[in-house]
Amino acid sequence: MKKVYTHDKKRSFEVGKIVCVGRNYMDHIKELGHQAEEKPVLFLKPTSAMIYSGEKVIYPSFSSNLHHEIELVLLIGKKITDVSIEEASKAIFGFGIGLDMTLRDLQNQLKEKGNPWTISKCFDTSAVISDFILKEDYDLNFEEIISLKVNGKIRQKETLNKMMFKPDELVSYISSRMTLEEGDLIFTGTPSGVSNLNKGDKLEGEITNVAKIETEIV
Ligand code: MG
């Protein structure tokens, strides 16, 4: 069982599933040549893909286009099925930051054929996760800035209020399609600026007041 931790390491949560949201920032939708969706686009990552901030991302041998996607991550604190936006809000226990590492070449091939994206998103080390700040200690005001530097240069930077579907809305919708349980994580989508990485690249991400993350590609 993989666990996530609070900033002070005093509490931990066993991670059940990792639900990821696609196409949740307009500028990123445009950069990949897509259109906005009426409902959030969802996919899953296995917990075997998870590593912690400070650990290294292993560039898979079967891809030559590894992309970074920096994202706000939600920690679910209780079991919910098909709940209202108000109830969904109460089920969000904490906030962290994560990297949804993506094999863009494989994903594009799969999309063209109309096949699931799974193998472009599920590889070992493809979900890098920070510690979490509990909502009871800090709640988002959406003026927070999410950013990612690669080798010291800013590649992604956006305020959280540019999310098309906000956390409460996302969790309510996801709960209407699958039960969410304590310890589940929700990756909420990435802003624009995704790009190709090379072995040796060093990544540093941050959401102001929430969390930081770092990793290296090997
Ligand atoms: Mg993503």
mmCIF file of C-alpha atoms and ligand atoms in Angstrom:
data_model
loop_
_atom_site.group_PDB
_atom_site.id
_atom_site.type_symbol
_atom_site.label_atom_id
_atom_site.label_comp_id
_atom_site.label_asym_id
_atom_site.label_seq_id
_atom_site.Cartn_x
_atom_site.Cartn_y
_atom_site.Cartn_z
ATOM 1 C CA MET A 1 0.000 0.000 0.000
ATOM 2 C CA LYS A 2 1.275 3.464 -0.912
ATOM 3 C CA LYS A 3 0.661 6.300 1.531
ATOM 4 C CA VAL A 4 0.551 10.072 1.395
ATOM 5 C CA TYR A 5 1.484 12.284 4.316
ATOM 6 C CA THR A 6 0.588 15.648 5.800
ATOM 7 C CA HIS A 7 3.297 18.333 5.854
ATOM 8 C CA ASP A 8 4.126 17.612 9.498
ATOM 9 C CA LYS A 9 4.127 13.812 8.797
ATOM 10 C CA LYS A 10 1.767 13.414 11.744
ATOM 11 C CA ARG A 11 -0.990 11.903 9.628
ATOM 12 C CA SER A 12 -0.886 9.506 6.717
ATOM 13 C CA PHE A 13 -3.512 8.141 4.344
ATOM 14 C CA GLU A 14 -3.379 4.881 2.397
ATOM 15 C CA VAL A 15 -3.898 5.753 -1.257
ATOM 16 C CA GLY A 16 -6.745 3.882 -2.918
ATOM 17 C CA LYS A 17 -6.961 5.108 -6.495
ATOM 18 C CA ILE A 18 -5.611 8.046 -8.451
ATOM 19 C CA VAL A 19 -8.235 9.773 -10.594
ATOM 20 C CA CYS A 20 -6.902 12.258 -13.136
ATOM 21 C CA VAL A 21 -8.743 15.077 -14.887
ATOM 22 C CA GLY A 22 -7.811 16.069 -18.429
ATOM 23 C CA ARG A 23 -8.486 19.343 -20.259
ATOM 24 C CA ASN A 24 -9.230 21.592 -17.292
ATOM 25 C CA TYR A 25 -7.344 24.781 -18.326
ATOM 26 C CA MET A 26 -8.325 26.499 -21.606
ATOM 27 C CA ASP A 27 -4.778 27.452 -22.658
ATOM 28 C CA HIS A 28 -3.648 23.821 -22.296
ATOM 29 C CA ILE A 29 -6.683 22.580 -24.249
ATOM 30 C CA LYS A 30 -5.705 24.969 -27.064
ATOM 31 C CA GLU A 31 -2.007 24.015 -27.045
ATOM 32 C CA LEU A 32 -2.954 20.362 -27.636
ATOM 33 C CA GLY A 33 -5.486 21.308 -30.320
ATOM 34 C CA HIS A 34 -8.596 20.204 -28.415
ATOM 35 C CA GLN A 35 -11.949 21.781 -27.586
ATOM 36 C CA ALA A 36 -13.429 22.444 -24.155
ATOM 37 C CA GLU A 37 -15.564 19.605 -22.819
ATOM 38 C CA GLU A 38 -18.996 19.851 -21.180
ATOM 39 C CA LYS A 39 -17.958 17.325 -18.520
ATOM 40 C CA PRO A 40 -14.491 16.689 -17.100
ATOM 41 C CA VAL A 41 -12.387 14.104 -18.969
ATOM 42 C CA LEU A 42 -11.319 11.385 -16.514
ATOM 43 C CA PHE A 43 -8.693 8.660 -16.493
ATOM 44 C CA LEU A 44 -6.923 6.592 -13.827
ATOM 45 C CA LYS A 45 -3.356 5.947 -12.771
ATOM 46 C CA PRO A 46 -2.369 2.906 -10.687
ATOM 47 C CA THR A 47 -0.820 3.504 -7.256
ATOM 48 C CA SER A 48 2.229 1.528 -8.452
ATOM 49 C CA ALA A 49 3.050 4.618 -10.557
ATOM 50 C CA MET A 50 3.385 6.816 -7.458
ATOM 51 C CA ILE A 51 6.636 8.269 -6.168
ATOM 52 C CA TYR A 52 7.291 11.066 -3.698
ATOM 53 C CA SER A 53 8.808 14.481 -4.218
ATOM 54 C CA GLY A 54 12.591 14.086 -4.144
ATOM 55 C CA GLU A 55 12.505 10.697 -5.893
ATOM 56 C CA LYS A 56 13.418 10.294 -9.576
ATOM 57 C CA VAL A 57 11.303 9.808 -12.709
ATOM 58 C CA ILE A 58 12.589 6.982 -14.892
ATOM 59 C CA TYR A 59 12.309 7.836 -18.612
ATOM 60 C CA PRO A 60 10.698 4.731 -20.184
ATOM 61 C CA SER A 61 12.636 3.022 -22.989
ATOM 62 C CA PHE A 62 9.447 2.742 -25.096
ATOM 63 C CA SER A 63 8.882 6.497 -25.504
ATOM 64 C CA SER A 64 10.812 9.463 -26.899
ATOM 65 C CA ASN A 65 8.458 12.255 -25.810
ATOM 66 C CA LEU A 66 8.090 12.460 -22.030
ATOM 67 C CA HIS A 67 6.053 15.505 -20.925
ATOM 68 C CA HIS A 68 5.584 17.184 -17.541
ATOM 69 C CA GLU A 69 2.104 18.187 -16.350
ATOM 70 C CA ILE A 70 2.098 20.082 -13.044
ATOM 71 C CA GLU A 71 -1.227 19.813 -11.211
ATOM 72 C CA LEU A 72 -3.111 20.620 -8.021
ATOM 73 C CA VAL A 73 -3.874 17.305 -6.270
ATOM 74 C CA LEU A 74 -6.839 16.756 -3.925
ATOM 75 C CA LEU A 75 -6.838 14.297 -1.040
ATOM 76 C CA ILE A 76 -10.216 12.677 -0.392
ATOM 77 C CA GLY A 77 -11.021 12.133 3.274
ATOM 78 C CA LYS A 78 -14.219 10.122 3.287
ATOM 79 C CA LYS A 79 -16.314 7.716 1.246
ATOM 80 C CA ILE A 80 -18.781 9.462 -1.065
ATOM 81 C CA THR A 81 -21.083 8.303 -3.848
ATOM 82 C CA ASP A 82 -23.022 10.670 -6.105
ATOM 83 C CA VAL A 83 -22.873 13.680 -3.780
ATOM 84 C CA SER A 84 -23.778 17.360 -4.224
ATOM 85 C CA ILE A 85 -21.130 20.045 -4.660
ATOM 86 C CA GLU A 86 -21.609 20.984 -0.972
ATOM 87 C CA GLU A 87 -21.052 17.393 0.196
ATOM 88 C CA ALA A 88 -18.120 17.019 -2.190
ATOM 89 C CA SER A 89 -16.490 20.057 -0.609
ATOM 90 C CA LYS A 90 -16.649 18.399 2.829
ATOM 91 C CA ALA A 91 -14.999 15.250 1.450
ATOM 92 C CA ILE A 92 -11.860 17.130 0.325
ATOM 93 C CA PHE A 93 -9.398 16.820 3.241
ATOM 94 C CA GLY A 94 -6.231 18.249 1.791
ATOM 95 C CA PHE A 95 -4.296 19.810 -1.066
ATOM 96 C CA GLY A 96 -0.957 18.921 -2.606
ATOM 97 C CA ILE A 97 0.936 19.259 -5.849
ATOM 98 C CA GLY A 98 1.732 16.499 -8.325
ATOM 99 C CA LEU A 99 3.327 15.762 -11.659
ATOM 100 C CA ASP A 100 1.217 13.753 -14.109
ATOM 101 C CA MET A 101 4.087 12.474 -16.260
ATOM 102 C CA THR A 102 2.840 11.684 -19.756
ATOM 103 C CA LEU A 103 4.250 9.850 -22.787
ATOM 104 C CA ARG A 104 2.897 12.298 -25.385
ATOM 105 C CA ASP A 105 4.007 10.233 -28.406
ATOM 106 C CA LEU A 106 2.147 7.150 -27.198
ATOM 107 C CA GLN A 107 -0.857 9.219 -26.108
ATOM 108 C CA ASN A 108 -1.165 10.831 -29.551
ATOM 109 C CA GLN A 109 -0.938 7.428 -31.296
ATOM 110 C CA LEU A 110 -3.609 6.007 -28.972
ATOM 111 C CA LYS A 111 -5.903 9.020 -29.428
ATOM 112 C CA GLU A 112 -5.660 8.718 -33.226
ATOM 113 C CA LYS A 113 -6.823 5.117 -33.046
ATOM 114 C CA GLY A 114 -9.552 5.951 -30.514
ATOM 115 C CA ASN A 115 -7.889 3.694 -27.942
ATOM 116 C CA PRO A 116 -7.574 4.301 -24.166
ATOM 117 C CA TRP A 117 -4.618 6.447 -23.018
ATOM 118 C CA THR A 118 -3.647 4.021 -20.268
ATOM 119 C CA ILE A 119 -0.126 3.055 -21.323
ATOM 120 C CA SER A 120 0.850 6.688 -21.868
ATOM 121 C CA LYS A 121 -0.061 7.518 -18.268
ATOM 122 C CA CYS A 122 0.480 4.435 -16.065
ATOM 123 C CA PHE A 123 4.216 3.727 -16.225
ATOM 124 C CA ASP A 124 6.293 3.397 -13.038
ATOM 125 C CA THR A 125 7.217 6.829 -11.555
ATOM 126 C CA SER A 126 4.547 8.635 -13.640
ATOM 127 C CA ALA A 127 2.775 10.122 -10.601
ATOM 128 C CA VAL A 128 5.039 12.332 -8.470
ATOM 129 C CA ILE A 129 3.328 13.541 -5.303
ATOM 130 C CA SER A 130 4.085 16.065 -2.542
ATOM 131 C CA ASP A 131 2.959 16.009 1.053
ATOM 132 C CA PHE A 132 -0.485 17.461 1.701
ATOM 133 C CA ILE A 133 -1.712 20.495 3.604
ATOM 134 C CA LEU A 134 -4.994 19.809 5.377
ATOM 135 C CA LYS A 135 -7.963 21.937 4.358
ATOM 136 C CA GLU A 136 -8.687 22.637 8.040
ATOM 137 C CA ASP A 137 -5.277 24.398 8.136
ATOM 138 C CA TYR A 138 -5.462 26.128 4.737
ATOM 139 C CA ASP A 139 -8.301 26.487 2.232
ATOM 140 C CA LEU A 140 -7.773 27.600 -1.360
ATOM 141 C CA ASN A 141 -8.818 31.088 -2.489
ATOM 142 C CA PHE A 142 -7.839 30.311 -6.127
ATOM 143 C CA GLU A 143 -5.442 33.260 -6.268
ATOM 144 C CA GLU A 144 -2.652 30.741 -5.619
ATOM 145 C CA ILE A 145 -0.149 30.360 -8.432
ATOM 146 C CA ILE A 146 0.797 26.923 -9.739
ATOM 147 C CA SER A 147 4.181 26.836 -11.446
ATOM 148 C CA LEU A 148 6.863 24.503 -12.723
ATOM 149 C CA LYS A 149 10.524 25.195 -13.438
ATOM 150 C CA VAL A 150 12.690 22.906 -15.578
ATOM 151 C CA ASN A 151 16.419 23.425 -14.947
ATOM 152 C CA GLY A 152 15.575 26.738 -13.275
ATOM 153 C CA LYS A 153 13.422 28.138 -16.121
ATOM 154 C CA ILE A 154 9.660 28.646 -15.778
ATOM 155 C CA ARG A 155 7.746 26.366 -18.162
ATOM 156 C CA GLN A 156 4.270 26.366 -16.621
ATOM 157 C CA LYS A 157 2.651 29.167 -14.570
ATOM 158 C CA GLU A 158 -1.005 29.951 -13.952
ATOM 159 C CA THR A 159 -3.399 31.020 -11.205
ATOM 160 C CA LEU A 160 -5.756 28.326 -9.926
ATOM 161 C CA ASN A 161 -8.796 30.450 -10.813
ATOM 162 C CA LYS A 162 -8.161 29.502 -14.464
ATOM 163 C CA MET A 163 -9.390 25.970 -13.747
ATOM 164 C CA MET A 164 -12.575 25.341 -15.727
ATOM 165 C CA PHE A 165 -13.974 22.839 -13.205
ATOM 166 C CA LYS A 166 -13.121 23.735 -9.599
ATOM 167 C CA PRO A 167 -12.292 21.055 -6.982
ATOM 168 C CA ASP A 168 -15.774 20.813 -5.395
ATOM 169 C CA GLU A 169 -17.395 20.508 -8.813
ATOM 170 C CA LEU A 170 -14.850 17.901 -9.963
ATOM 171 C CA VAL A 171 -15.271 15.755 -6.863
ATOM 172 C CA SER A 172 -19.071 15.909 -7.086
ATOM 173 C CA TYR A 173 -18.970 14.832 -10.739
ATOM 174 C CA ILE A 174 -16.382 12.072 -10.198
ATOM 175 C CA SER A 175 -18.456 10.721 -7.271
ATOM 176 C CA SER A 176 -21.429 10.437 -9.636
ATOM 177 C CA ARG A 177 -19.409 8.080 -11.842
ATOM 178 C CA MET A 178 -17.400 6.111 -9.241
ATOM 179 C CA THR A 179 -17.388 5.951 -5.450
ATOM 180 C CA LEU A 180 -14.530 7.914 -3.912
ATOM 181 C CA GLU A 181 -12.946 6.696 -0.697
ATOM 182 C CA GLU A 182 -10.598 7.988 2.012
ATOM 183 C CA GLY A 183 -7.086 8.196 0.599
ATOM 184 C CA ASP A 184 -8.105 8.568 -3.045
ATOM 185 C CA LEU A 185 -6.209 11.287 -4.923
ATOM 186 C CA ILE A 186 -7.530 13.567 -7.661
ATOM 187 C CA PHE A 187 -5.122 15.167 -10.160
ATOM 188 C CA THR A 188 -7.049 18.231 -11.353
ATOM 189 C CA GLY A 189 -5.477 18.956 -14.750
ATOM 190 C CA THR A 190 -2.536 21.001 -15.975
ATOM 191 C CA PRO A 191 -2.145 24.562 -17.275
ATOM 192 C CA SER A 192 -0.379 25.295 -20.576
ATOM 193 C CA GLY A 193 3.361 24.989 -21.143
ATOM 194 C CA VAL A 194 3.759 21.209 -21.244
ATOM 195 C CA SER A 195 6.944 20.194 -23.041
ATOM 196 C CA ASN A 196 9.425 17.449 -23.805
ATOM 197 C CA LEU A 197 11.968 16.420 -21.162
ATOM 198 C CA ASN A 198 15.439 14.905 -21.304
ATOM 199 C CA LYS A 199 17.359 12.684 -18.936
ATOM 200 C CA GLY A 200 19.135 14.863 -16.367
ATOM 201 C CA ASP A 201 16.437 17.562 -16.335
ATOM 202 C CA LYS A 202 15.581 18.874 -12.884
ATOM 203 C CA LEU A 203 11.975 19.853 -12.123
ATOM 204 C CA GLU A 204 10.731 22.103 -9.317
ATOM 205 C CA GLY A 205 7.030 22.818 -8.854
ATOM 206 C CA GLU A 206 5.059 24.918 -6.411
ATOM 207 C CA ILE A 207 1.573 26.054 -5.513
ATOM 208 C CA THR A 208 1.908 29.151 -3.362
ATOM 209 C CA ASN A 209 0.882 28.514 0.271
ATOM 210 C CA VAL A 210 0.125 24.854 -0.505
ATOM 211 C CA ALA A 211 3.084 22.642 -1.431
ATOM 212 C CA LYS A 212 6.337 22.208 -3.325
ATOM 213 C CA ILE A 213 7.649 19.301 -5.360
ATOM 214 C CA GLU A 214 10.933 18.354 -7.001
ATOM 215 C CA THR A 215 12.225 15.513 -9.117
ATOM 216 C CA GLU A 216 14.850 14.641 -11.717
ATOM 217 C CA ILE A 217 14.533 12.674 -14.951
ATOM 218 C CA VAL A 218 16.887 9.677 -15.157
HETATM 219 MG MG MG B 1 -2.700 15.726 -16.555
#
